[in-house]
Short mmCIF file of C-alpha atoms in Angstrom, two decimals:
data_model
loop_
_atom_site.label_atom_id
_atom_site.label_comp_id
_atom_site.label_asym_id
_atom_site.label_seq_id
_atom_site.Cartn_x
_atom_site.Cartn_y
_atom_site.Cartn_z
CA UNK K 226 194.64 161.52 8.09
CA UNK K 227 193.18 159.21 10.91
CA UNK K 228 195.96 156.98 12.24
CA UNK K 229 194.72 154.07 15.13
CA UNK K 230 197.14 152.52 16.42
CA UNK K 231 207.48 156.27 24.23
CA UNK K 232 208.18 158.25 26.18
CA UNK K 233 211.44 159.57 26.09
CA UNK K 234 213.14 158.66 29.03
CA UNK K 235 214.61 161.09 31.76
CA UNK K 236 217.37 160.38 34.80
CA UNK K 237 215.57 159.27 37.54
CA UNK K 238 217.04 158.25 40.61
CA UNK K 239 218.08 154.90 41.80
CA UNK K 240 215.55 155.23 44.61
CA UNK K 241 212.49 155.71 42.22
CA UNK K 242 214.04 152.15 40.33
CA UNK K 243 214.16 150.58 43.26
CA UNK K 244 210.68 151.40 44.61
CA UNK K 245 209.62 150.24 40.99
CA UNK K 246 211.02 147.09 41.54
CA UNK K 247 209.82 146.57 44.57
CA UNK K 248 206.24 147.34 43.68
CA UNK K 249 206.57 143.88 41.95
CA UNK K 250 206.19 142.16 44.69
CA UNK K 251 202.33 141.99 43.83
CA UNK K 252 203.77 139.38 41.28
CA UNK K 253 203.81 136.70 44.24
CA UNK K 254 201.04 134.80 43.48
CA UNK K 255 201.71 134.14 39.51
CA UNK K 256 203.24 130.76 40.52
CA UNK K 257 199.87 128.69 41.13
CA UNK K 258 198.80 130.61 37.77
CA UNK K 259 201.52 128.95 35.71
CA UNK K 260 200.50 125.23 34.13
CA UNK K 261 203.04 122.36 33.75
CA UNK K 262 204.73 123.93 30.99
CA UNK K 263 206.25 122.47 28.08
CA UNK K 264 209.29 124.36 27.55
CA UNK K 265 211.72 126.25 30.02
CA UNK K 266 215.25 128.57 29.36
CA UNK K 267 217.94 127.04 29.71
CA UNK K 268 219.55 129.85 31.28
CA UNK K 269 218.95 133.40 32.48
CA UNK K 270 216.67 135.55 29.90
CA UNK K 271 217.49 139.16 29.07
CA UNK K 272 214.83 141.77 28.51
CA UNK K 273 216.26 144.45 26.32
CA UNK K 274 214.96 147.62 26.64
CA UNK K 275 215.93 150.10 23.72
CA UNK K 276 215.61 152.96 26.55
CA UNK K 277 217.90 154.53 29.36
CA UNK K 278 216.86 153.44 33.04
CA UNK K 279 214.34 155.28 34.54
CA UNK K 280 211.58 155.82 31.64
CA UNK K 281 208.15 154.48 32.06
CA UNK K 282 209.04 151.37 29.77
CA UNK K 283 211.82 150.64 31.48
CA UNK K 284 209.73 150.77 35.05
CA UNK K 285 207.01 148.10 33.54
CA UNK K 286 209.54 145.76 32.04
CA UNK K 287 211.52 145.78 35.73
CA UNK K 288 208.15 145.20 37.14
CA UNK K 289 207.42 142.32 35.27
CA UNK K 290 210.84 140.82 35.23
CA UNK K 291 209.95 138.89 38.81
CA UNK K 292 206.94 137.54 37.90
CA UNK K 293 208.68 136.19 35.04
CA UNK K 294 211.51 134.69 37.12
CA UNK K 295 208.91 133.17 39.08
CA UNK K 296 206.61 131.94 36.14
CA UNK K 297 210.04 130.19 34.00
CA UNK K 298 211.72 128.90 37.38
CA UNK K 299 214.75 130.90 35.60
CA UNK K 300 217.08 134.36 35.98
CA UNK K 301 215.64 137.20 33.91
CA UNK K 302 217.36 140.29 33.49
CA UNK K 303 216.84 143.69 32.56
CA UNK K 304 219.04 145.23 29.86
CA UNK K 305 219.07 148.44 28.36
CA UNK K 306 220.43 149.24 25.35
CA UNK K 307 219.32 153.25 24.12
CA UNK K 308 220.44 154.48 20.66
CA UNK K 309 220.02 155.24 17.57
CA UNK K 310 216.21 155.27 18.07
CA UNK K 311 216.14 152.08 19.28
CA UNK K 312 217.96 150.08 16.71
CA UNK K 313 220.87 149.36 18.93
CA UNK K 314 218.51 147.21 21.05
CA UNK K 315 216.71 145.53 18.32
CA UNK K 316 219.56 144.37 15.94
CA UNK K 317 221.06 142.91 19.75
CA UNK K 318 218.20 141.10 19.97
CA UNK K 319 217.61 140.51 16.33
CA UNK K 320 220.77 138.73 16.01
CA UNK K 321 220.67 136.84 19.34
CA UNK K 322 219.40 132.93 19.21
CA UNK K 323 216.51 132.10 19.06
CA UNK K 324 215.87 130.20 22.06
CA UNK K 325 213.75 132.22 24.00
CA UNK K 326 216.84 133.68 26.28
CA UNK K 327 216.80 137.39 25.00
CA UNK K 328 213.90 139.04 24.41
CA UNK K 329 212.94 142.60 22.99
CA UNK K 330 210.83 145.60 24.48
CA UNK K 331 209.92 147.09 21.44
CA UNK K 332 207.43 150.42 20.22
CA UNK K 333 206.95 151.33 17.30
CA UNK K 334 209.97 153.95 16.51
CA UNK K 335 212.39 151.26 16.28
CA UNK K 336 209.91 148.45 14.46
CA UNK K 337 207.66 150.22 12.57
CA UNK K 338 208.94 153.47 11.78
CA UNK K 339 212.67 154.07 11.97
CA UNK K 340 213.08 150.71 8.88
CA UNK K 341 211.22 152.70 6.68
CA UNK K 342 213.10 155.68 6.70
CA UNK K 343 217.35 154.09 7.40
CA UNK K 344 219.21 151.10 6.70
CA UNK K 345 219.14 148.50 9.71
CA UNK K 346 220.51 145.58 10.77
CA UNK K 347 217.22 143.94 11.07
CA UNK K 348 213.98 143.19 9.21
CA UNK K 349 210.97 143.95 11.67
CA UNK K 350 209.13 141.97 9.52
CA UNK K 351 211.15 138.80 11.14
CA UNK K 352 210.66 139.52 14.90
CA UNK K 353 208.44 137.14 16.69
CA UNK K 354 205.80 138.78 18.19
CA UNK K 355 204.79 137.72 21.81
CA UNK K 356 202.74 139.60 24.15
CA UNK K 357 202.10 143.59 24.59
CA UNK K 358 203.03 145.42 27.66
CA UNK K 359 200.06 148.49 26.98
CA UNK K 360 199.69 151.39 25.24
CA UNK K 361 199.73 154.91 25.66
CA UNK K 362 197.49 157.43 23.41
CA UNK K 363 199.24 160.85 22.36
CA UNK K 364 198.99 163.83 24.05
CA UNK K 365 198.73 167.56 22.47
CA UNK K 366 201.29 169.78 24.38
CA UNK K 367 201.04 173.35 24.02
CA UNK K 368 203.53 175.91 25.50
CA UNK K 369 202.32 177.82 28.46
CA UNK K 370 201.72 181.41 27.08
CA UNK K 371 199.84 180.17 23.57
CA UNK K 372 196.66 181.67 22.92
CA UNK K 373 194.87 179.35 23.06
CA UNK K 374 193.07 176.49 25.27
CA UNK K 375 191.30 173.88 23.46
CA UNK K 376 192.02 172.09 20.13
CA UNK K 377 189.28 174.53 18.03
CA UNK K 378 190.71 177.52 19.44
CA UNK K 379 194.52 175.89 18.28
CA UNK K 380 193.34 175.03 14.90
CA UNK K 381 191.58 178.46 14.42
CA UNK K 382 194.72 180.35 15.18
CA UNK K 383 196.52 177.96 12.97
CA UNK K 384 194.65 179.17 9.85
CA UNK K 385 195.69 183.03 10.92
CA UNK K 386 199.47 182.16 11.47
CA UNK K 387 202.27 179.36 11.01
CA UNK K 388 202.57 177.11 14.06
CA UNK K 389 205.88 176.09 14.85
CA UNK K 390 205.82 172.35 16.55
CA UNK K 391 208.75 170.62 18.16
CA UNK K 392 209.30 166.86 18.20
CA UNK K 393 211.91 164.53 19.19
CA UNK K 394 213.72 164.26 16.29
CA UNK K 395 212.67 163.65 12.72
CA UNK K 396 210.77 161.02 11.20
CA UNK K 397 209.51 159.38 14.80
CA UNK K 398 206.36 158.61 16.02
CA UNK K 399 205.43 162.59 17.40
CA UNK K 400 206.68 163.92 14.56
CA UNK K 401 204.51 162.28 12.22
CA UNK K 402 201.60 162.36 14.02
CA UNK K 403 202.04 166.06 14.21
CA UNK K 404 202.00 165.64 10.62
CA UNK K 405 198.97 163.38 10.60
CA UNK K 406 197.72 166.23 12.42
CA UNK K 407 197.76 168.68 10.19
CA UNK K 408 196.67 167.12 7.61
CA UNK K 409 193.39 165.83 9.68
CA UNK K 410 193.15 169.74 10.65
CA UNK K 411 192.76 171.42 7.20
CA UNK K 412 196.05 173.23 8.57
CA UNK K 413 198.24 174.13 4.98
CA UNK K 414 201.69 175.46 6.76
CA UNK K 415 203.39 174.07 9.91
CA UNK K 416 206.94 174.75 10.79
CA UNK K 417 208.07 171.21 12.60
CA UNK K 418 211.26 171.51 14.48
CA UNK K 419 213.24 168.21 15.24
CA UNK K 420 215.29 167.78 18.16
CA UNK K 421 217.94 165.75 19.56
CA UNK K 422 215.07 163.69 21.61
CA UNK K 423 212.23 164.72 23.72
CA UNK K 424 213.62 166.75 26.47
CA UNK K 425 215.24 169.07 24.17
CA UNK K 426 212.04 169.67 22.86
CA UNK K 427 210.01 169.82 26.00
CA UNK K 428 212.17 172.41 27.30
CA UNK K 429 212.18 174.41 24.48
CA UNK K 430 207.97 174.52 24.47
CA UNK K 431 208.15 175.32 28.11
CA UNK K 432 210.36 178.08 27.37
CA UNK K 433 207.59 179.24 25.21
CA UNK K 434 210.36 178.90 21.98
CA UNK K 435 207.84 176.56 19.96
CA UNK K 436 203.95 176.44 20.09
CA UNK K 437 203.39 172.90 20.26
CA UNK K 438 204.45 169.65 20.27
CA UNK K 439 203.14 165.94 20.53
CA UNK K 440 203.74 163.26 23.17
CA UNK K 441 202.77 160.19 24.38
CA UNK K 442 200.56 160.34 27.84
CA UNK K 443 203.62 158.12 29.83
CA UNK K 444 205.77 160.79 29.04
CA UNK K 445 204.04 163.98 29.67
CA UNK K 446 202.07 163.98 33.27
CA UNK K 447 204.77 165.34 35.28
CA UNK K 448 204.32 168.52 33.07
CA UNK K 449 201.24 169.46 33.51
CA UNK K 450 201.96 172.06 35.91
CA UNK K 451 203.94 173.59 33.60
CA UNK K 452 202.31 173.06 29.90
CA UNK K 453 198.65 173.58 28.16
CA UNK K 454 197.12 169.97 27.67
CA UNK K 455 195.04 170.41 25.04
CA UNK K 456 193.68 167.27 24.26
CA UNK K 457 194.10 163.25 23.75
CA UNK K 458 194.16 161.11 20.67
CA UNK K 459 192.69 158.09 22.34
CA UNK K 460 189.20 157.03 21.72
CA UNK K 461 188.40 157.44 25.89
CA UNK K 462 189.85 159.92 28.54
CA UNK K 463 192.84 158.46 29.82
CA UNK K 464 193.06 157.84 33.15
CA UNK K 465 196.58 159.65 34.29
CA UNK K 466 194.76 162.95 32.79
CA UNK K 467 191.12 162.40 33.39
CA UNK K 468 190.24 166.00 32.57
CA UNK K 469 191.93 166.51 29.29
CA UNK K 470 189.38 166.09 26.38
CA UNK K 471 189.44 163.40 23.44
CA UNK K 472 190.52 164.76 19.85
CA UNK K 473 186.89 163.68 19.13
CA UNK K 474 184.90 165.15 21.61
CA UNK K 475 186.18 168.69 20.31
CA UNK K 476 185.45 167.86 16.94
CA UNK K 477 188.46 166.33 15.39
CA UNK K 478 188.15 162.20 15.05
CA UNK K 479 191.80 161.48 14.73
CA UNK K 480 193.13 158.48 16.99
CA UNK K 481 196.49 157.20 17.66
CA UNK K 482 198.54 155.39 20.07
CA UNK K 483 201.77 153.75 20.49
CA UNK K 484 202.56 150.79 22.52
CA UNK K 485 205.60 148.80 23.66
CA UNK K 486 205.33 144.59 23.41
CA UNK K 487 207.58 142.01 23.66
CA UNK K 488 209.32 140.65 21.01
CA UNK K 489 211.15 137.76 20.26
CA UNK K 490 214.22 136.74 17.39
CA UNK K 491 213.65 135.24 14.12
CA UNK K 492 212.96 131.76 14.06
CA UNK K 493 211.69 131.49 17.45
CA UNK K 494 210.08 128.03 17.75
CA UNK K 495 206.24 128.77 18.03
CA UNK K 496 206.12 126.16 21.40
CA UNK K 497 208.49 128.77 22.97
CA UNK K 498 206.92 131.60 21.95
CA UNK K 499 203.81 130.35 22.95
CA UNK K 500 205.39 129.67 26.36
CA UNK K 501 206.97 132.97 26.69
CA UNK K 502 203.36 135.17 25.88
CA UNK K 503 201.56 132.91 28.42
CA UNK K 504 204.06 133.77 30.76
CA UNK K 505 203.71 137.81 29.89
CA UNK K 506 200.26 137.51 29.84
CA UNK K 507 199.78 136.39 33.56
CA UNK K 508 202.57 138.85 34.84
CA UNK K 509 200.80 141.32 33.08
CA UNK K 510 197.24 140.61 34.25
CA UNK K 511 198.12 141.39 37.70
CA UNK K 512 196.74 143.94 40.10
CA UNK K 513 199.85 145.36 40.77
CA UNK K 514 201.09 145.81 37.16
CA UNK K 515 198.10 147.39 36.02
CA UNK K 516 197.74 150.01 38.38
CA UNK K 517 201.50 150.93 38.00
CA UNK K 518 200.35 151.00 34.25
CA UNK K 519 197.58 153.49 34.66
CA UNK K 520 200.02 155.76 36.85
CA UNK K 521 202.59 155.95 34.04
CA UNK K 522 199.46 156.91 31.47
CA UNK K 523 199.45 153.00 30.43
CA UNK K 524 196.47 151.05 29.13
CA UNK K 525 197.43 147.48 30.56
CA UNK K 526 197.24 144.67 27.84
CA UNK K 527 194.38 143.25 26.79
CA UNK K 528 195.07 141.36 23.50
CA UNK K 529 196.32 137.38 23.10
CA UNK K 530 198.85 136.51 21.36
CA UNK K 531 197.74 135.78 18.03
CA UNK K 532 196.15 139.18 17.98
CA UNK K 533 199.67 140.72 19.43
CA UNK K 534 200.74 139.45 16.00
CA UNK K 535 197.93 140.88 13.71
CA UNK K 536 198.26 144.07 15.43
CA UNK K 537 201.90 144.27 15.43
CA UNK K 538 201.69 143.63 11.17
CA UNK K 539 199.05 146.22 10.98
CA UNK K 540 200.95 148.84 12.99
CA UNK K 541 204.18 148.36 10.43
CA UNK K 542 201.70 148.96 7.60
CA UNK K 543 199.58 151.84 9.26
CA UNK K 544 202.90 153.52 9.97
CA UNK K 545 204.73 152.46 6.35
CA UNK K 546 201.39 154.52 4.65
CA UNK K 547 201.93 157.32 6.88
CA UNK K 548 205.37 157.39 5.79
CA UNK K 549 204.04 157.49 2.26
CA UNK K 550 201.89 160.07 2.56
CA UNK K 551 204.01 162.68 4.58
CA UNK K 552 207.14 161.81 2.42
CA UNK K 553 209.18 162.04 5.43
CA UNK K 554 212.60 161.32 4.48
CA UNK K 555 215.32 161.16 7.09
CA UNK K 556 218.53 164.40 6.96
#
C-alpha cells in the first residue's frame, strides 16, 4: 500500500527548553511583517500541545510562541496536555470557544487516526484548520545486531523468517505504517508488538529484543549511534540524516509522512482564522524557525492555508482507508 502523507517525546532538561526558547529570538523582526490587522485576542492565547515538554513539537511550538506574541500584540502560552494519544489535548481545545484564544498542535494520531479506532470527545472533522508547523517523513529502525543493512537485504530475510516489529502502541501512526509496509513489501507474516509509547519500544530494539520498528525522523536522530537506519519514506533525503537512502531509491516506492499543524475549535469565525494562519505563516517563514526545523528532522511549512485545509481532509481519509484495509481494531 503507498500511503503520502511525532515523535514521542523524552525528558529533556529545563536547560535544553530554555535554549529552545531562546533561539526564538530570530522572531524579532516579524513585527514590520504583520499588516493592520482586522482582528486581535482579546486576551492571552494558549497553544496546546498534546505532548510532554521537551519533544521536538513541543520545541517548535515554544519557538514560535514569541513571534506570535509579537505578531497579535497579545500573551500566548504554551500548554501541554499528553494523554491518551493525544485526545486529552484535543477535546480541551475542542470544547474551548471559539474565539481564537486556544489553539491546538495537532498530528495525525490524535486527528486522523486515534477517531477511527475509540470513542472521543471530539469530531476531527469540526476542527478549524489553520496553518502547518512541518512535517517529518518516517524512518526504518532496525536493531543493531540484524542481518541485515539495506531495505532489499530486510525484505529478503523477511521472506525466510517472521520479523518481529515494535511500535508505540497499537493502532498509531508507526504501527500502521509498519503495516502499510508489509503489505507494499510482498511480506505475508509480521509479528507487530505494541508498546506503552515509543521509548518502550526503542529500548527494546536497541536491546536487540525486536527486529524493527518505525519512526518518525524528529524522533529518531539521537539514535543513530546506536540503531541500523535503513531507509526513509520521504520522496527526498532528509536533511537531519542525509546519508540514509529513500524507500524508492532501493526499490520500494512507498511514501509517508506525518506532520503537526495548528488547529483551531469549531466554529471559528473564518476572519479569525484567517488572522491566526497569517500570523503562523510569518513566524514560521523565519530563518530561525526553519533551521531549528531541519535540526529536529522537520520540513518547515510550505502550504497556505486553504491548502492546510485540503490536506488536513485528505490526511483523515488517507489514514480512515488505511484503517480499512489493515482492520486494525483497538484491545
Amino acid at each position: 500500500m503507498n500511503i503520502e502523507t511525532p515523535p514521542s517525546p523524552q525528558a529533556v532538561s529545563r536547560r535544553r527548553l530554555l535554549a529552545a526558547t531562546a533561539a526564538a529570538v530570530g522572531f524579532g523582526a516579524v513585527a514590520p511583517a504583520r499588516a493592520q490587522a482586522a482582528w486581535r485576542p482579546s486576551g492571552p492565547v494558549k497553544l496546546i500541545v498534546t505532548f510532554p515538554p521537551g519533544g521536538a513539537t513541543d520545541i517548535l511550538t515554544r519557538m514560535i510562541a514569541p513571534g506570535l506574541a509579537e505578531y497579535l500584540r497579545q500573551t500566548v502560552v504554551v500548554e501541554n496536555r499528553p494523554g491518551a494519544t493525544g485526545s486529552i489535548g484535543s477535546g480541551h481545545v475542542y470544547a474551548a470557544p471559539p474565539d481564537g484564544t486556544t489553539l491546538l498542535i495537532g498530528a495525525p494520531d490524535a486527528l486522523s487516526i486515534f477517531p477511527k479506532l475509540s470513542k472521543t470527545t471530539y469530531d476531527p472533522n469540526k476542527f478549524v484548520p489553520l496553518a502547518p508547523l512541518g512535517s517529518t517523513s518516517f524512518i526504518l529502525l532496525a536493531r543493531p545486531g540484524l542481518p541485515a543493512t539495506n531495505l532489499q537485504e530486510l525484505i529478503a530475510l523477511a521472506r525466510k523468517q517472521r520479523l518481529t516489529i515494535a511500535n508505540a502502541g497499537t493502532g498509531g501512526s508507526g504501527h500502521l505504517v509498519s503495516i502499510a509496509f508489509c503489505q507494499a513489501a510482498g511480506i505475508a507474516e509480521a509479528t507487530h508488538v505494541p508498546h506503552a509509547g515509543m521509548k518502550p519500544a526503542l529500548q527494546g530494539l536497541m536491546g536487540d529484543h525486536y527486529d524493527v520498528m518505525f519512526s518518525v525522523v524528529a524522533g529518531s536522530t539521537s539514535f543513530r549511534s546506536k540503531l541500523k537506519f535503513l531507509g526513509v519514506t520521504s520522496v527526498e533525503r532528509v536533511g537531519a540524516v542525509p546519508d540514509v537512502p529513500t524507500f524508492a531509491e532501493q526499490g520500494l516506492p512507498m511514501q509517508n509522512e506525518n506532520w503537526i499543524g495548528v488547529l483551531a475549535p469549531p466554529q471559528t469565525p473564518a476572519s479569525v482564522a484567517a488572522e491566526l494562519a497569517k500570523a503562523i505563516a510569518v513566524v514560521s517563514g523565519t530563518p530561525a524557525y526553519k533551521a531549528k526545523a531541519s535540526e529536529l528532522g522537520f520540513v518547515a511549512p510550505t502550504m497556505t492555508h486553504r491548502e492546510f485545509g485540503q490536506y488536513y481532509e485528505q490526511d483523515i481519509r488517507k489514514w480512515s482507508e488505511v484503517i480499512r484495509t489493515s482492520k486494525v481494531k483497538l484491545d
